[in-house]
Amino acid sequence: MTRSDGPAKLEGRAEFGTDVEVPGMLWGALVYAPVAHGRIRRVPLSGVRSMPGVAAAVGPDDLDRLLPGGGDRNRPVFPRTEVMYRNQPIAAVAARTASEARAAADAVRADIEELPALIDLETRFPEWPGPEAARSEGIIAHVHARHGDPDGAFRSADLVLTETYRTSGIHQVAIEPHACVARVDGGVWHVTTTTQTPFGVREDAAEILGIREADLVVEGTWVGGGFGGKGAAFLEPYALLLAAAAGRPVRLGFGYREEFLLGRSTLPSIIRIETAVSGRRIEARRVRLLLDSGASLPGRDFATGYSIGFLLGPYKIPAFEMEGYAVRTNKPPFGPHRAPFAPQCVFALESHMDELARRLAVDPIAFRLEHVWAEGDPTQFGQRVGPFGARAALEAARARIAAWRTDAPAGHGIGVALGFWSTGTGAGGETRLRLSERELVIEQGEREIGSGSVIRGLVAVAERVTGLPAESIRVAYSDTSTAPYDTGVFGSRTVGALGQAVEKAAKTLLGILGERLGTPPVRLEFAEGRIAVLTNKGLRGLETLLTDTERTAGGLLVGGRHFGTPGTIDESRVLDGTFYPYSDFTAAVHACEVNVDPETGAVRVVRSAAFHDVGVVVDRPMAVAQIEGGVAMGLGEALTEEALWSSDGRLLNPGLLDYRIPTLGEVPSIEVVPIEGFLGAGPFGAKGLGEPPVIAVPAAVANAVAAATGARVFELPLTAERVVRALKRLEGPARA
Amino acid sequence: MSQPIRLTVNGTDLERSDLDDAERLLDTLRWRLGLKGTKEGCRTGDCGACTVLVDGESTLSCLTLTREVEGTRITTIEGVRGEPAGPNVLTAFGAEPALQCGYCTPGFVMALTGLLQEEGSTHRTSNLVDELEGNLCRCTGYRSIIRAIGALGDELR
Ligand code: FES
Ligand code: FES
């Protein structure tokens, strides 16, 4: 088995966040707001405090008593005055059993004056907002940028294509729900939790609770899938507060219904793209974005300025204007979801690129190749494009679909899309390597979330640098009080960024051994359970090279640290808001073949291929697994996954029966084609691979559906109903 | 609290009188017996993570009241090696490896073991895939799971 966590996970011995149990533990339950928007008059808790088994009940009135300064004023644990979304936690209870806690939480009758709620973007903006809307109530972020002379280019264009796309809210649906166990002990706040970012939870939860980071210890567990949903603090502050009130450890966990009702993920958007073409060259593009931010707070929108650039795409466009609004609504706050909002942007952009190609009667791949960035080209903000495998990936896809065309049945459609992502981002992290006579230990602060990036990726980096085999290398975990700092598993950064820290530390290690030997090591070797150093003078056992102190203290210890240096953007193009530079330029091309039932509109993807600009493959089985999983997730986003809200903010499909994720029989064959040689900043030139696999899938499916039927679907997901409607439009008078 | 309940779990006979009448087998296994290898997912019968064998038959422990299975023989992931098909399924899943986060994995292993042990089982890869539709995995895209099922081959069973 290539991953060392395999046996424990297979046999049920791995302890996940949901499994954690400590002696004397109470069970927590949250009290949920019954309205989507309202003014809180009172949350009375004295009644429930005397219910059977209840050990503590906490609400807004208890914050000042339990937290220094009452906690963060902007992001209080419980809202003091205003409910911002339906089911927002407004109080919490801890009791002897789960059912006693639930019964007590359900018995709370909060006095809340209901206020009008804003649920739907189009209610807020029936027309596209003008610039005056930027500073209006409920816009939590506004971004605006321009370059060149887009207006002139639009006036003189041969062809102008204007389209509007819509995308839906989605959920991460990790199979493991959120859960944590908290305790407060001798002034130290402690929480064991299923998280992608132990240090991120520490920072976030400490801020919310108003305590010092040094007084909070976060311990990660095995994580049963993250996909962005286990990033920042979520349940931890509630659990910690309950533990403080009860004076005993408290477990707080979500059921799936709560995962759906309260989960923070991608919310709906409306996207308009206009492109001006002369001959067959794109001369200018205007993009506008309305993004539902849910109950996010001002200053906490990360998606708009980051994602809107993906609507221009990795293409040479001489003039552009882009403007985006993050709109506050009465839904749970927007949160990261594997490549946050990129599949949605790429769906709109790459559908639009295919439509342009169709009107120009150009092959869609040729059209992309004529415009795609190459290394050295300037981005929209004048940053130089680094090594970028988009062209090679598109060419590989072109060859593959030419082969498919020879045996695809009549009526099937083939679609391709180019996704672009910037990988390896996120501040950084450090590691300590500990080399003893028997093993090399990688001490670090992340937890494995499934992809293998920690358990296998970091090991593969150490293997390559030192020459040691995987069985002599171990990844060690500890809590935030002792682990080296790391920003966490997100942004496709573990191998790319933390991997660099491991690479540096491993090189330092070899350097130290070289000094002691008086000659540089060729590599380390492992035989009969012992580590030795190979030089061109022969093999030396490690025991003769370690000092007495090192042997007593568990080995030769070296540190490695990597903090990315962000690129810069030409700020003169920015008119408002914040835009971000890219780190590693990473291309992801997806191709698929679909069959569409003309009666029902049902779309079946029959085969697919994924072409990934990985820099170098660090571990082939892990890379393949990562891409297969991402493609399946993208298929869900393409075809079925859609959160549905009523006009009063009720989530209508809070469960797996009505929110359908792909099942075993629904994922087609996926051919994985790594495109190597366009090196990133990661170890040996590796680029991140956590997020890219999902990005281009919805767009490729939409393009394949259009190729099969001639009908363009302008909204994600491509449900059967939307496909049927698009087919009807084709037949109807609107065809002209 | 009521009548004691007798169960045989992974070969051990138990008698418990501390169970609630409405207690689910999932909770009995996890929180009373400490068998946390059986995973808690949706609790609504839609994900398969909680699958165990009851008298050899694959069963969703979240939809089963412990009282309903009084007197039966229950196998969880902790005891799957003792089932006839268990070791082969573990080997096939491990070799691929047909897991990432591993949260769905015990459920898949139990469900597949149950299917292979059905009396007169003539399952082929294709119908095994159909039979496992109730087990969800969000990480792997199922391709490695399908390969593991394929690798089980007829001779391995
Ligand atoms: S937990 Fe039983 S089927 Fe999901
Ligand atoms: S391996 Fe994570 S859900 Fe299946």
Tab-separated table of C-alpha atoms in Angstrom, chain A residues 404-702:
chain	number	residue	atom	x	y	z
A	404	TRP	CA	-12.997	9.654	-29.451
A	405	ARG	CA	-14.687	11.083	-32.554
A	406	THR	CA	-13.801	7.944	-34.491
A	407	ASP	CA	-15.958	5.741	-32.262
A	408	ALA	CA	-18.448	8.034	-30.523
A	409	PRO	CA	-22.016	6.986	-31.358
A	410	ALA	CA	-24.136	9.424	-33.381
A	411	GLY	CA	-25.876	11.903	-31.122
A	412	HIS	CA	-23.154	11.950	-28.492
A	413	GLY	CA	-21.451	15.278	-27.915
A	414	ILE	CA	-17.874	16.027	-26.939
A	415	GLY	CA	-16.919	19.090	-24.953
A	416	VAL	CA	-13.672	20.581	-23.734
A	417	ALA	CA	-12.913	23.357	-21.278
A	418	LEU	CA	-9.780	25.019	-20.003
A	419	GLY	CA	-9.607	25.748	-16.308
A	420	PHE	CA	-7.015	27.956	-14.710
A	421	TRP	CA	-6.024	28.179	-11.082
A	422	SER	CA	-3.265	29.640	-9.016
A	423	THR	CA	-1.877	26.956	-6.718
A	424	GLY	CA	0.499	26.874	-3.789
A	425	THR	CA	-0.920	30.010	-2.214
A	426	GLY	CA	-1.415	30.615	1.492
A	427	ALA	CA	1.124	32.200	3.764
A	428	GLY	CA	3.316	29.270	4.617
A	429	GLY	CA	4.639	26.935	7.185
A	430	GLU	CA	7.532	25.197	8.764
A	431	THR	CA	8.634	21.717	9.590
A	432	ARG	CA	11.173	19.957	11.754
A	433	LEU	CA	12.943	16.865	10.546
A	434	ARG	CA	14.286	14.502	13.141
A	435	LEU	CA	16.803	11.938	11.931
A	436	SER	CA	17.662	9.066	14.201
A	437	GLU	CA	19.416	5.797	13.567
A	438	ARG	CA	16.110	4.165	12.751
A	439	GLU	CA	13.857	6.705	11.110
A	440	LEU	CA	13.339	10.129	9.666
A	441	VAL	CA	10.414	11.915	11.300
A	442	ILE	CA	8.645	14.848	9.652
A	443	GLU	CA	7.194	16.962	12.452
A	444	GLN	CA	4.591	19.329	11.101
A	445	GLY	CA	1.313	21.004	11.921
A	446	GLU	CA	-1.153	19.751	9.328
A	447	ARG	CA	-3.511	16.799	9.447
A	448	GLU	CA	-4.232	14.436	6.587
A	449	ILE	CA	-7.625	15.184	5.094
A	450	GLY	CA	-7.697	12.368	2.561
A	451	SER	CA	-5.839	13.531	-0.514
A	452	GLY	CA	-2.614	11.991	0.735
A	453	SER	CA	-0.775	15.304	0.499
A	454	VAL	CA	0.470	15.034	4.079
A	455	ILE	CA	0.786	11.309	4.651
A	456	ARG	CA	2.236	10.607	1.222
A	457	GLY	CA	3.159	13.918	-0.428
A	458	LEU	CA	5.510	15.162	2.286
A	459	VAL	CA	7.033	11.695	2.588
A	460	ALA	CA	7.630	11.563	-1.160
A	461	VAL	CA	9.478	14.883	-0.993
A	462	ALA	CA	11.717	13.621	1.815
A	463	GLU	CA	12.271	10.378	-0.076
A	464	ARG	CA	13.421	12.177	-3.171
A	465	VAL	CA	15.816	14.489	-1.375
A	466	THR	CA	17.359	11.954	1.007
A	467	GLY	CA	17.063	8.718	-0.931
A	468	LEU	CA	15.465	7.026	2.074
A	469	PRO	CA	12.556	4.671	1.343
A	470	ALA	CA	9.065	5.532	2.529
A	471	GLU	CA	9.043	2.866	5.216
A	472	SER	CA	11.808	4.690	7.084
A	473	ILE	CA	9.985	8.041	7.021
A	474	ARG	CA	7.172	8.929	9.383
A	475	VAL	CA	4.888	11.948	9.557
A	476	ALA	CA	4.286	13.126	13.119
A	477	TYR	CA	1.323	15.150	14.270
A	478	SER	CA	0.859	17.205	17.363
A	479	ASP	CA	-1.341	20.005	18.583
A	480	THR	CA	-0.799	23.703	18.018
A	481	SER	CA	1.104	24.104	21.285
A	482	THR	CA	3.982	21.981	20.013
A	483	ALA	CA	3.672	21.500	16.246
A	484	PRO	CA	5.612	23.741	13.864
A	485	TYR	CA	3.375	26.472	12.499
A	486	ASP	CA	1.519	25.891	9.253
A	487	THR	CA	-1.423	27.659	7.651
A	488	GLY	CA	-3.146	24.372	6.846
A	489	VAL	CA	-4.473	22.163	4.088
A	490	PHE	CA	-6.166	24.442	1.574
A	491	GLY	CA	-5.380	26.253	-1.645
A	492	SER	CA	-3.649	23.187	-3.118
A	493	ARG	CA	-0.645	24.134	-1.012
A	494	THR	CA	0.506	21.185	1.090
A	495	VAL	CA	3.010	19.640	-1.295
A	496	GLY	CA	3.757	22.935	-3.043
A	497	ALA	CA	4.359	25.068	0.047
A	498	LEU	CA	4.872	22.876	3.130
A	499	GLY	CA	6.672	20.483	0.786
A	500	GLN	CA	9.224	23.232	0.157
A	501	ALA	CA	9.856	23.490	3.864
A	502	VAL	CA	10.456	19.736	3.963
A	503	GLU	CA	12.710	19.966	0.922
A	504	LYS	CA	14.793	22.736	2.495
A	505	ALA	CA	15.069	20.932	5.826
A	506	ALA	CA	16.080	17.691	4.120
A	507	LYS	CA	18.802	19.494	2.176
A	508	THR	CA	20.054	21.137	5.357
A	509	LEU	CA	20.175	17.715	6.959
A	510	LEU	CA	22.315	16.320	4.160
A	511	GLY	CA	24.549	19.381	4.405
A	512	ILE	CA	25.169	18.809	8.125
A	513	LEU	CA	25.949	15.145	7.555
A	514	GLY	CA	28.313	16.172	4.757
A	515	GLU	CA	30.197	18.477	7.110
A	516	ARG	CA	30.552	15.766	9.690
A	517	LEU	CA	31.750	13.323	7.067
A	518	GLY	CA	34.006	15.775	5.283
A	519	THR	CA	32.392	14.772	2.009
A	520	PRO	CA	28.904	15.289	0.602
A	521	PRO	CA	26.462	12.423	1.010
A	522	VAL	CA	25.254	10.753	-2.170
A	523	ARG	CA	22.118	9.628	-0.358
A	524	LEU	CA	20.837	7.984	2.802
A	525	GLU	CA	20.164	4.283	2.841
A	526	PHE	CA	17.986	2.082	4.985
A	527	ALA	CA	18.811	-1.558	5.567
A	528	GLU	CA	17.840	-3.933	8.341
A	529	GLY	CA	16.056	-1.187	10.181
A	530	ARG	CA	19.041	1.146	10.298
A	531	ILE	CA	19.906	4.308	8.462
A	532	ALA	CA	23.311	4.805	6.869
A	533	VAL	CA	24.911	7.536	4.772
A	534	LEU	CA	26.336	6.680	1.377
A	535	THR	CA	29.248	8.814	0.170
A	536	ASN	CA	31.699	8.070	-2.587
A	537	LYS	CA	33.961	6.763	0.170
A	538	GLY	CA	31.458	4.139	1.164
A	539	LEU	CA	28.668	3.567	3.646
A	540	ARG	CA	28.727	4.998	7.199
A	541	GLY	CA	26.186	3.991	9.809
A	542	LEU	CA	24.343	6.935	11.235
A	543	GLU	CA	25.118	5.951	14.819
A	544	THR	CA	28.717	7.028	14.248
A	545	LEU	CA	27.625	10.463	13.032
A	546	LEU	CA	25.181	11.550	15.699
A	547	THR	CA	26.364	13.309	18.826
A	548	ASP	CA	25.543	11.854	22.212
A	549	THR	CA	23.029	14.611	22.785
A	550	GLU	CA	21.315	13.860	19.491
A	551	ARG	CA	21.122	10.195	20.324
A	552	THR	CA	19.602	10.928	23.715
A	553	ALA	CA	17.203	13.585	22.455
A	554	GLY	CA	15.698	11.543	19.646
A	555	GLY	CA	17.855	12.493	16.701
A	556	LEU	CA	19.476	15.173	14.648
A	557	LEU	CA	16.973	17.997	14.460
A	558	VAL	CA	16.748	20.535	11.625
A	559	GLY	CA	14.102	23.026	10.668
A	560	GLY	CA	12.786	24.144	7.316
A	561	ARG	CA	10.554	27.065	6.661
A	562	HIS	CA	8.715	28.252	3.617
A	563	PHE	CA	6.690	31.389	3.306
A	564	GLY	CA	5.577	32.318	-0.184
A	565	THR	CA	6.473	35.664	-1.639
A	566	PRO	CA	3.378	36.916	-3.413
A	567	GLY	CA	3.809	38.475	-6.818
A	568	THR	CA	2.645	42.004	-7.488
A	569	ILE	CA	-0.080	43.410	-9.666
A	570	ASP	CA	-0.287	46.697	-11.518
A	571	GLU	CA	-2.438	48.659	-9.084
A	572	SER	CA	-3.080	51.419	-11.634
A	573	ARG	CA	-5.635	49.115	-13.236
A	574	VAL	CA	-7.561	48.737	-9.987
A	575	LEU	CA	-10.384	51.232	-9.578
A	576	ASP	CA	-11.920	49.786	-6.432
A	577	GLY	CA	-11.506	46.865	-4.082
A	578	THR	CA	-8.789	44.270	-3.776
A	579	PHE	CA	-7.405	41.990	-6.463
A	580	TYR	CA	-4.751	39.376	-5.917
A	581	PRO	CA	-1.622	38.233	-7.719
A	582	TYR	CA	-1.304	34.643	-8.855
A	583	SER	CA	1.259	32.162	-7.589
A	584	ASP	CA	1.861	29.013	-9.648
A	585	PHE	CA	-0.008	29.225	-12.949
A	586	THR	CA	-1.805	25.912	-13.180
A	587	ALA	CA	-3.915	24.709	-16.096
A	588	ALA	CA	-6.571	22.013	-15.969
A	589	VAL	CA	-8.222	20.881	-19.182
A	590	HIS	CA	-11.212	18.601	-19.061
A	591	ALA	CA	-12.752	16.698	-21.965
A	592	CYS	CA	-15.862	14.584	-21.838
A	593	GLU	CA	-18.374	12.820	-24.032
A	594	VAL	CA	-22.049	12.939	-23.154
A	595	ASN	CA	-25.288	11.419	-24.238
A	596	VAL	CA	-28.443	13.499	-23.772
A	597	ASP	CA	-31.906	11.988	-23.630
A	598	PRO	CA	-33.957	14.385	-25.796
A	599	GLU	CA	-37.213	13.500	-24.009
A	600	THR	CA	-36.155	13.758	-20.383
A	601	GLY	CA	-33.125	16.004	-20.752
A	602	ALA	CA	-31.065	13.601	-18.665
A	603	VAL	CA	-27.332	13.945	-19.309
A	604	ARG	CA	-25.053	10.943	-19.018
A	605	VAL	CA	-21.305	11.415	-19.172
A	606	VAL	CA	-19.907	8.316	-20.870
A	607	ARG	CA	-16.161	8.985	-20.756
A	608	SER	CA	-13.834	11.715	-19.714
A	609	ALA	CA	-10.206	12.693	-19.705
A	610	ALA	CA	-8.375	15.157	-17.473
A	611	PHE	CA	-5.192	16.909	-18.556
A	612	HIS	CA	-3.335	18.426	-15.647
A	613	ASP	CA	-0.473	20.869	-15.575
A	614	VAL	CA	1.167	19.340	-12.518
A	615	GLY	CA	4.739	20.548	-12.979
A	616	VAL	CA	6.100	17.154	-12.037
A	617	VAL	CA	4.270	14.138	-10.687
A	618	VAL	CA	5.406	13.623	-7.100
A	619	ASP	CA	3.513	10.374	-6.598
A	620	ARG	CA	1.560	8.933	-9.495
A	621	PRO	CA	-1.106	6.895	-7.641
A	622	MET	CA	-1.907	9.841	-5.382
A	623	ALA	CA	-2.091	12.225	-8.334
A	624	VAL	CA	-4.448	9.918	-10.195
A	625	ALA	CA	-6.628	9.457	-7.112
A	626	GLN	CA	-6.784	13.169	-6.516
A	627	ILE	CA	-7.839	13.880	-10.087
A	628	GLU	CA	-10.448	11.126	-10.176
A	629	GLY	CA	-12.023	12.420	-6.986
A	630	GLY	CA	-12.022	15.999	-8.221
A	631	VAL	CA	-13.598	15.066	-11.526
A	632	ALA	CA	-16.403	13.229	-9.738
A	633	MET	CA	-17.026	16.258	-7.570
A	634	GLY	CA	-17.100	18.425	-10.689
A	635	LEU	CA	-19.666	16.104	-12.242
A	636	GLY	CA	-21.931	16.653	-9.254
A	637	GLU	CA	-21.541	20.409	-9.647
A	638	ALA	CA	-22.231	20.056	-13.353
A	639	LEU	CA	-25.349	17.924	-13.204
A	640	THR	CA	-27.177	17.639	-9.908
A	641	GLU	CA	-25.840	19.624	-6.977
A	642	GLU	CA	-27.950	22.634	-6.171
A	643	ALA	CA	-29.011	24.127	-2.862
A	644	LEU	CA	-32.610	25.345	-3.130
A	645	TRP	CA	-33.967	28.123	-0.940
A	646	SER	CA	-37.519	29.300	-0.480
A	647	SER	CA	-38.176	33.032	-0.620
A	648	ASP	CA	-38.209	33.147	3.190
A	649	GLY	CA	-34.788	31.589	3.431
A	650	ARG	CA	-35.639	27.970	4.099
A	651	LEU	CA	-33.250	25.478	2.587
A	652	LEU	CA	-35.580	23.113	0.769
A	653	ASN	CA	-33.222	20.186	0.264
A	654	PRO	CA	-31.172	19.700	3.427
A	655	GLY	CA	-30.309	16.044	2.886
A	656	LEU	CA	-28.684	13.565	0.550
A	657	LEU	CA	-31.969	12.403	-0.885
A	658	ASP	CA	-32.736	15.765	-2.474
A	659	TYR	CA	-29.223	17.106	-2.793
A	660	ARG	CA	-27.700	14.450	-4.981
A	661	ILE	CA	-23.973	13.820	-5.096
A	662	PRO	CA	-22.551	11.335	-7.617
A	663	THR	CA	-22.937	7.656	-6.760
A	664	LEU	CA	-20.832	4.657	-7.648
A	665	GLY	CA	-22.498	3.922	-10.964
A	666	GLU	CA	-22.579	7.526	-12.146
A	667	VAL	CA	-18.908	8.345	-12.500
A	668	PRO	CA	-17.614	7.485	-15.957
A	669	SER	CA	-14.141	6.288	-16.844
A	670	ILE	CA	-11.618	9.040	-16.223
A	671	GLU	CA	-8.380	9.035	-18.127
A	672	VAL	CA	-5.736	10.963	-16.227
A	673	VAL	CA	-3.070	12.690	-18.300
A	674	PRO	CA	-0.410	14.584	-16.337
A	675	ILE	CA	1.227	17.356	-18.334
A	676	GLU	CA	4.746	17.654	-16.958
A	677	GLY	CA	7.588	20.080	-17.515
A	678	PHE	CA	5.986	23.450	-16.826
A	679	LEU	CA	7.518	23.739	-13.418
A	680	GLY	CA	5.990	25.389	-10.389
A	681	ALA	CA	7.658	26.645	-7.246
A	682	GLY	CA	7.028	23.452	-5.289
A	683	PRO	CA	9.581	20.716	-4.652
A	684	PHE	CA	11.239	19.575	-7.896
A	685	GLY	CA	8.843	21.888	-9.744
A	686	ALA	CA	5.589	20.390	-8.467
A	687	LYS	CA	2.398	22.422	-8.640
A	688	GLY	CA	-0.647	21.986	-6.419
A	689	LEU	CA	-3.260	19.445	-7.364
A	690	GLY	CA	-5.917	19.611	-4.671
A	691	GLU	CA	-8.330	21.961	-6.356
A	692	PRO	CA	-7.629	22.005	-10.115
A	693	PRO	CA	-9.302	18.656	-10.914
A	694	VAL	CA	-12.768	20.020	-10.205
A	695	ILE	CA	-12.491	23.341	-12.009
A	696	ALA	CA	-13.096	22.670	-15.690
A	697	VAL	CA	-15.584	19.827	-15.340
A	698	PRO	CA	-18.925	21.701	-15.293
A	699	ALA	CA	-17.862	23.792	-18.299
A	700	ALA	CA	-16.745	20.746	-20.281
A	701	VAL	CA	-20.048	19.019	-19.564
A	702	ALA	CA	-21.990	22.126	-20.655
